[in-house]
Amino acid sequence: MHVTLRVAKGLPSFRNERLYLAVESAIRATRREDFRVVEFSVQDDHVHALVEGDDKRALERGLRSLIARVTRRVKKVLGLSRAKIWGDRYHRRDLTSPRQVRNALVYVLANFKKHLRVTHGAPRIALRSSAPWFTGWIQNRQLPAESSPVEPPRTWLARAGWMKHGLIHPGEAPRFPN
């Protein structure tokens, strides 16, 4: 499932280092046997995540847990107690085919390119995401020494199925709206 969490208006950019680290910390702390965050990226005003759950209930409970952890950590960083952090309920898109999963991986891992309108130049990966730990790049990359904030996928679609359509080049970007 691809999940988007929109930040409430008036809050600082979640790409700010302290806020990004709060989000990453919440993702690292969301460890459940029946729910996994397998990839994520943090943008100025929203967070994208690819998640898996063993069933519908696990997905719902896992997302509630993730959102609560991010909320607590962000409020702590901002020194807020009653402020609204999210603009609305999360948006989700169920992914049911290898092509959809591959497209979602590109969309999440390279989302910064869409927002910065990066259409060409040297291949870059998003540092405010799980991209540095992603192992599906077409080119071998040295993984960071620090452990990955996300868990390995367990579903066939997210683990191997998407590769049917090719590994991802670091120069790929999500499609721009017309």
PDB file of C-alpha atoms in Angstrom:
ATOM      1  CA  MET A   1       0.000   0.000   0.000  1.00  0.00           C
ATOM      2  CA  HIS A   2       1.183   3.537  -0.805  1.00  0.00           C
ATOM      3  CA  VAL A   3       0.246   5.986   1.955  1.00  0.00           C
ATOM      4  CA  THR A   4       0.469   9.792   1.876  1.00  0.00           C
ATOM      5  CA  LEU A   5       0.271  11.854   5.065  1.00  0.00           C
ATOM      6  CA  ARG A   6      -0.385  15.570   4.484  1.00  0.00           C
ATOM      7  CA  VAL A   7       1.026  18.050   6.995  1.00  0.00           C
ATOM      8  CA  ALA A   8      -1.280  20.747   8.419  1.00  0.00           C
ATOM      9  CA  LYS A   9      -0.836  24.243   6.990  1.00  0.00           C
ATOM     10  CA  GLY A  10       1.447  26.604   8.876  1.00  0.00           C
ATOM     11  CA  LEU A  11       3.981  24.040  10.080  1.00  0.00           C
ATOM     12  CA  PRO A  12       7.645  24.236   9.072  1.00  0.00           C
ATOM     13  CA  SER A  13       9.061  21.988   6.376  1.00  0.00           C
ATOM     14  CA  PHE A  14       9.321  18.363   7.408  1.00  0.00           C
ATOM     15  CA  ARG A  15      12.566  18.284   5.380  1.00  0.00           C
ATOM     16  CA  ASN A  16      14.107  20.390   8.155  1.00  0.00           C
ATOM     17  CA  GLU A  17      16.768  18.134   9.683  1.00  0.00           C
ATOM     18  CA  ARG A  18      15.239  17.977  13.175  1.00  0.00           C
ATOM     19  CA  LEU A  19      11.746  17.214  11.843  1.00  0.00           C
ATOM     20  CA  TYR A  20      13.058  14.680   9.334  1.00  0.00           C
ATOM     21  CA  LEU A  21      14.974  12.895  12.107  1.00  0.00           C
ATOM     22  CA  ALA A  22      11.789  12.840  14.212  1.00  0.00           C
ATOM     23  CA  VAL A  23       9.895  11.174  11.345  1.00  0.00           C
ATOM     24  CA  GLU A  24      12.721   8.709  10.664  1.00  0.00           C
ATOM     25  CA  SER A  25      12.898   7.872  14.382  1.00  0.00           C
ATOM     26  CA  ALA A  26       9.150   7.151  14.428  1.00  0.00           C
ATOM     27  CA  ILE A  27       9.509   4.871  11.405  1.00  0.00           C
ATOM     28  CA  ARG A  28      12.398   3.017  13.069  1.00  0.00           C
ATOM     29  CA  ALA A  29      10.289   2.604  16.220  1.00  0.00           C
ATOM     30  CA  THR A  30       7.265   1.218  14.376  1.00  0.00           C
ATOM     31  CA  ARG A  31       8.246  -2.433  14.544  1.00  0.00           C
ATOM     32  CA  ARG A  32       5.333  -4.821  14.517  1.00  0.00           C
ATOM     33  CA  GLU A  33       5.238  -8.475  13.554  1.00  0.00           C
ATOM     34  CA  ASP A  34       2.194  -7.884  11.321  1.00  0.00           C
ATOM     35  CA  PHE A  35       3.038  -4.444   9.815  1.00  0.00           C
ATOM     36  CA  ARG A  36       6.065  -2.993   8.038  1.00  0.00           C
ATOM     37  CA  VAL A  37       7.175   0.328   6.577  1.00  0.00           C
ATOM     38  CA  VAL A  38       9.243  -0.843   3.602  1.00  0.00           C
ATOM     39  CA  GLU A  39      10.130   2.531   1.987  1.00  0.00           C
ATOM     40  CA  PHE A  40       9.451   6.201   2.743  1.00  0.00           C
ATOM     41  CA  SER A  41      10.272   9.774   1.777  1.00  0.00           C
ATOM     42  CA  VAL A  42       9.740  13.054   3.579  1.00  0.00           C
ATOM     43  CA  GLN A  43       8.778  16.179   1.628  1.00  0.00           C
ATOM     44  CA  ASP A  44       8.147  19.751   2.812  1.00  0.00           C
ATOM     45  CA  ASP A  45       4.457  19.224   3.513  1.00  0.00           C
ATOM     46  CA  HIS A  46       3.821  15.491   3.268  1.00  0.00           C
ATOM     47  CA  VAL A  47       5.259  12.058   3.923  1.00  0.00           C
ATOM     48  CA  HIS A  48       5.061   9.096   1.543  1.00  0.00           C
ATOM     49  CA  ALA A  49       5.358   5.525   2.760  1.00  0.00           C
ATOM     50  CA  LEU A  50       5.091   2.090   1.222  1.00  0.00           C
ATOM     51  CA  VAL A  51       3.722  -0.244   3.873  1.00  0.00           C
ATOM     52  CA  GLU A  52       2.728  -3.886   4.185  1.00  0.00           C
ATOM     53  CA  GLY A  53       0.418  -5.586   6.616  1.00  0.00           C
ATOM     54  CA  ASP A  54      -0.547  -9.186   7.144  1.00  0.00           C
ATOM     55  CA  ASP A  55      -4.239  -8.272   6.832  1.00  0.00           C
ATOM     56  CA  LYS A  56      -6.628  -5.309   6.861  1.00  0.00           C
ATOM     57  CA  ARG A  57      -6.639  -5.040  10.650  1.00  0.00           C
ATOM     58  CA  ALA A  58      -2.836  -5.133  10.813  1.00  0.00           C
ATOM     59  CA  LEU A  59      -2.607  -2.333   8.232  1.00  0.00           C
ATOM     60  CA  GLU A  60      -5.073  -0.158  10.134  1.00  0.00           C
ATOM     61  CA  ARG A  61      -3.413  -0.732  13.508  1.00  0.00           C
ATOM     62  CA  GLY A  62       0.085  -0.330  12.068  1.00  0.00           C
ATOM     63  CA  LEU A  63      -0.794   2.948  10.364  1.00  0.00           C
ATOM     64  CA  ARG A  64      -2.403   4.276  13.551  1.00  0.00           C
ATOM     65  CA  SER A  65       0.750   3.353  15.457  1.00  0.00           C
ATOM     66  CA  LEU A  66       3.031   4.980  12.876  1.00  0.00           C
ATOM     67  CA  ILE A  67       0.965   8.188  12.714  1.00  0.00           C
ATOM     68  CA  ALA A  68       0.808   8.440  16.529  1.00  0.00           C
ATOM     69  CA  ARG A  69       4.591   7.993  16.818  1.00  0.00           C
ATOM     70  CA  VAL A  70       5.325  10.612  14.152  1.00  0.00           C
ATOM     71  CA  THR A  71       2.839  13.015  15.762  1.00  0.00           C
ATOM     72  CA  ARG A  72       4.382  12.679  19.241  1.00  0.00           C
ATOM     73  CA  ARG A  73       7.924  13.130  17.991  1.00  0.00           C
ATOM     74  CA  VAL A  74       7.122  16.102  15.728  1.00  0.00           C
ATOM     75  CA  LYS A  75       5.185  17.859  18.502  1.00  0.00           C
ATOM     76  CA  LYS A  76       8.125  17.341  20.849  1.00  0.00           C
ATOM     77  CA  VAL A  77      10.585  18.845  18.342  1.00  0.00           C
ATOM     78  CA  LEU A  78       8.274  21.820  17.734  1.00  0.00           C
ATOM     79  CA  GLY A  79       7.494  22.279  21.429  1.00  0.00           C
ATOM     80  CA  LEU A  80       3.759  21.947  20.801  1.00  0.00           C
ATOM     81  CA  SER A  81       1.156  20.140  22.844  1.00  0.00           C
ATOM     82  CA  ARG A  82      -2.242  20.635  21.211  1.00  0.00           C
ATOM     83  CA  ALA A  83      -1.369  21.676  17.666  1.00  0.00           C
ATOM     84  CA  LYS A  84      -2.780  19.810  14.694  1.00  0.00           C
ATOM     85  CA  ILE A  85       0.013  18.048  12.788  1.00  0.00           C
ATOM     86  CA  TRP A  86      -1.915  16.427   9.940  1.00  0.00           C
ATOM     87  CA  GLY A  87      -4.052  18.254   7.386  1.00  0.00           C
ATOM     88  CA  ASP A  88      -6.432  15.337   6.937  1.00  0.00           C
ATOM     89  CA  ARG A  89      -6.731  11.594   7.238  1.00  0.00           C
ATOM     90  CA  TYR A  90      -4.088   9.709   5.313  1.00  0.00           C
ATOM     91  CA  HIS A  91      -4.573   8.898   1.631  1.00  0.00           C
ATOM     92  CA  ARG A  92      -3.920   5.301   0.605  1.00  0.00           C
ATOM     93  CA  ARG A  93      -3.562   3.436  -2.634  1.00  0.00           C
ATOM     94  CA  ASP A  94      -3.540  -0.331  -2.668  1.00  0.00           C
ATOM     95  CA  LEU A  95      -0.886  -1.795  -4.961  1.00  0.00           C
ATOM     96  CA  THR A  96      -1.910  -5.009  -6.680  1.00  0.00           C
ATOM     97  CA  SER A  97       0.506  -5.559  -9.570  1.00  0.00           C
ATOM     98  CA  PRO A  98       4.287  -5.625 -10.115  1.00  0.00           C
ATOM     99  CA  ARG A  99       4.036  -2.541 -12.375  1.00  0.00           C
ATOM    100  CA  GLN A 100       2.095  -0.575  -9.719  1.00  0.00           C
ATOM    101  CA  VAL A 101       4.678  -1.453  -7.061  1.00  0.00           C
ATOM    102  CA  ARG A 102       7.601  -0.436  -9.286  1.00  0.00           C
ATOM    103  CA  ASN A 103       5.891   2.858 -10.186  1.00  0.00           C
ATOM    104  CA  ALA A 104       5.180   3.486  -6.490  1.00  0.00           C
ATOM    105  CA  LEU A 105       8.826   2.797  -5.601  1.00  0.00           C
ATOM    106  CA  VAL A 106      10.004   5.365  -8.159  1.00  0.00           C
ATOM    107  CA  TYR A 107       7.340   7.811  -6.996  1.00  0.00           C
ATOM    108  CA  VAL A 108       8.253   7.498  -3.309  1.00  0.00           C
ATOM    109  CA  LEU A 109      12.040   7.258  -3.603  1.00  0.00           C
ATOM    110  CA  ALA A 110      12.371  10.040  -6.208  1.00  0.00           C
ATOM    111  CA  ASN A 111       9.492  12.269  -5.080  1.00  0.00           C
ATOM    112  CA  PHE A 112      11.823  15.182  -4.334  1.00  0.00           C
ATOM    113  CA  LYS A 113      12.583  15.395  -8.063  1.00  0.00           C
ATOM    114  CA  LYS A 114       8.898  15.937  -8.824  1.00  0.00           C
ATOM    115  CA  HIS A 115       8.626  18.754  -6.296  1.00  0.00           C
ATOM    116  CA  LEU A 116      11.895  20.395  -7.328  1.00  0.00           C
ATOM    117  CA  ARG A 117      11.072  19.824 -11.026  1.00  0.00           C
ATOM    118  CA  VAL A 118      14.362  17.985 -11.589  1.00  0.00           C
ATOM    119  CA  THR A 119      14.097  16.571 -15.099  1.00  0.00           C
ATOM    120  CA  HIS A 120      17.730  15.959 -16.003  1.00  0.00           C
ATOM    121  CA  GLY A 121      21.273  16.087 -14.665  1.00  0.00           C
ATOM    122  CA  ALA A 122      23.359  13.720 -12.612  1.00  0.00           C
ATOM    123  CA  PRO A 123      21.441  10.844 -11.040  1.00  0.00           C
ATOM    124  CA  ARG A 124      20.660  11.685  -7.439  1.00  0.00           C
ATOM    125  CA  ILE A 125      18.879   9.916  -4.637  1.00  0.00           C
ATOM    126  CA  ALA A 126      16.837  11.535  -1.887  1.00  0.00           C
ATOM    127  CA  LEU A 127      18.635  11.782   1.413  1.00  0.00           C
ATOM    128  CA  ARG A 128      15.386  12.530   3.277  1.00  0.00           C
ATOM    129  CA  SER A 129      14.092   9.054   2.513  1.00  0.00           C
ATOM    130  CA  SER A 130      14.920   5.369   2.684  1.00  0.00           C
ATOM    131  CA  ALA A 131      16.596   5.620  -0.754  1.00  0.00           C
ATOM    132  CA  PRO A 132      20.185   5.330   0.585  1.00  0.00           C
ATOM    133  CA  TRP A 133      19.309   1.851   1.956  1.00  0.00           C
ATOM    134  CA  PHE A 134      17.248   0.731  -1.067  1.00  0.00           C
ATOM    135  CA  THR A 135      18.808  -2.321  -2.739  1.00  0.00           C
ATOM    136  CA  GLY A 136      16.838  -2.265  -5.993  1.00  0.00           C
ATOM    137  CA  TRP A 137      18.946   0.337  -7.799  1.00  0.00           C
ATOM    138  CA  ILE A 138      20.305  -0.714 -11.190  1.00  0.00           C
ATOM    139  CA  GLN A 139      23.778   0.351 -10.019  1.00  0.00           C
ATOM    140  CA  ASN A 140      25.399  -1.144  -6.934  1.00  0.00           C
ATOM    141  CA  ARG A 141      25.630   1.461  -4.203  1.00  0.00           C
ATOM    142  CA  GLN A 142      27.442   1.387  -0.899  1.00  0.00           C
ATOM    143  CA  LEU A 143      24.858   1.191   1.862  1.00  0.00           C
ATOM    144  CA  PRO A 144      25.146   3.561   4.842  1.00  0.00           C
ATOM    145  CA  ALA A 145      26.862   2.135   7.916  1.00  0.00           C
ATOM    146  CA  GLU A 146      23.794   2.939   9.999  1.00  0.00           C
ATOM    147  CA  SER A 147      21.057   0.302   9.962  1.00  0.00           C
ATOM    148  CA  SER A 148      18.082   0.848   7.677  1.00  0.00           C
ATOM    149  CA  PRO A 149      15.084   2.678   9.141  1.00  0.00           C
ATOM    150  CA  VAL A 150      12.717   0.417   7.171  1.00  0.00           C
ATOM    151  CA  GLU A 151      12.058  -3.299   7.247  1.00  0.00           C
ATOM    152  CA  PRO A 152      12.553  -5.687   4.332  1.00  0.00           C
ATOM    153  CA  PRO A 153       9.334  -6.428   2.454  1.00  0.00           C
ATOM    154  CA  ARG A 154       7.741  -9.846   2.897  1.00  0.00           C
ATOM    155  CA  THR A 155       5.169  -9.801   0.114  1.00  0.00           C
ATOM    156  CA  TRP A 156       6.205 -11.176  -3.255  1.00  0.00           C
ATOM    157  CA  LEU A 157       5.125  -7.947  -5.015  1.00  0.00           C
ATOM    158  CA  ALA A 158       7.382  -5.690  -2.933  1.00  0.00           C
ATOM    159  CA  ARG A 159      10.221  -8.173  -2.467  1.00  0.00           C
ATOM    160  CA  ALA A 160      10.686  -9.435  -6.029  1.00  0.00           C
ATOM    161  CA  GLY A 161       7.617  -9.056  -8.240  1.00  0.00           C
ATOM    162  CA  TRP A 162       8.270  -5.436  -9.171  1.00  0.00           C
ATOM    163  CA  MET A 163      11.726  -6.378 -10.520  1.00  0.00           C
ATOM    164  CA  LYS A 164       9.955  -8.070 -13.430  1.00  0.00           C
ATOM    165  CA  HIS A 165       9.813  -4.534 -14.883  1.00  0.00           C
ATOM    166  CA  GLY A 166      13.479  -3.740 -14.221  1.00  0.00           C
ATOM    167  CA  LEU A 167      15.625  -2.363 -11.442  1.00  0.00           C
ATOM    168  CA  ILE A 168      15.419   1.379 -10.804  1.00  0.00           C
ATOM    169  CA  HIS A 169      17.971   3.825 -12.209  1.00  0.00           C
ATOM    170  CA  PRO A 170      18.904   6.666  -9.809  1.00  0.00           C
ATOM    171  CA  GLY A 171      18.142   9.093 -12.633  1.00  0.00           C
ATOM    172  CA  GLU A 172      14.482   8.039 -12.881  1.00  0.00           C
ATOM    173  CA  ALA A 173      11.863  10.501 -11.692  1.00  0.00           C
ATOM    174  CA  PRO A 174       8.116  10.333 -11.186  1.00  0.00           C
ATOM    175  CA  ARG A 175       6.067  11.583 -14.098  1.00  0.00           C
ATOM    176  CA  PHE A 176       5.229  15.284 -13.990  1.00  0.00           C
ATOM    177  CA  PRO A 177       1.579  16.291 -14.228  1.00  0.00           C
ATOM    178  CA  ASN A 178       0.640  17.916 -17.541  1.00  0.00           C
TER     179      ASN A 178
END
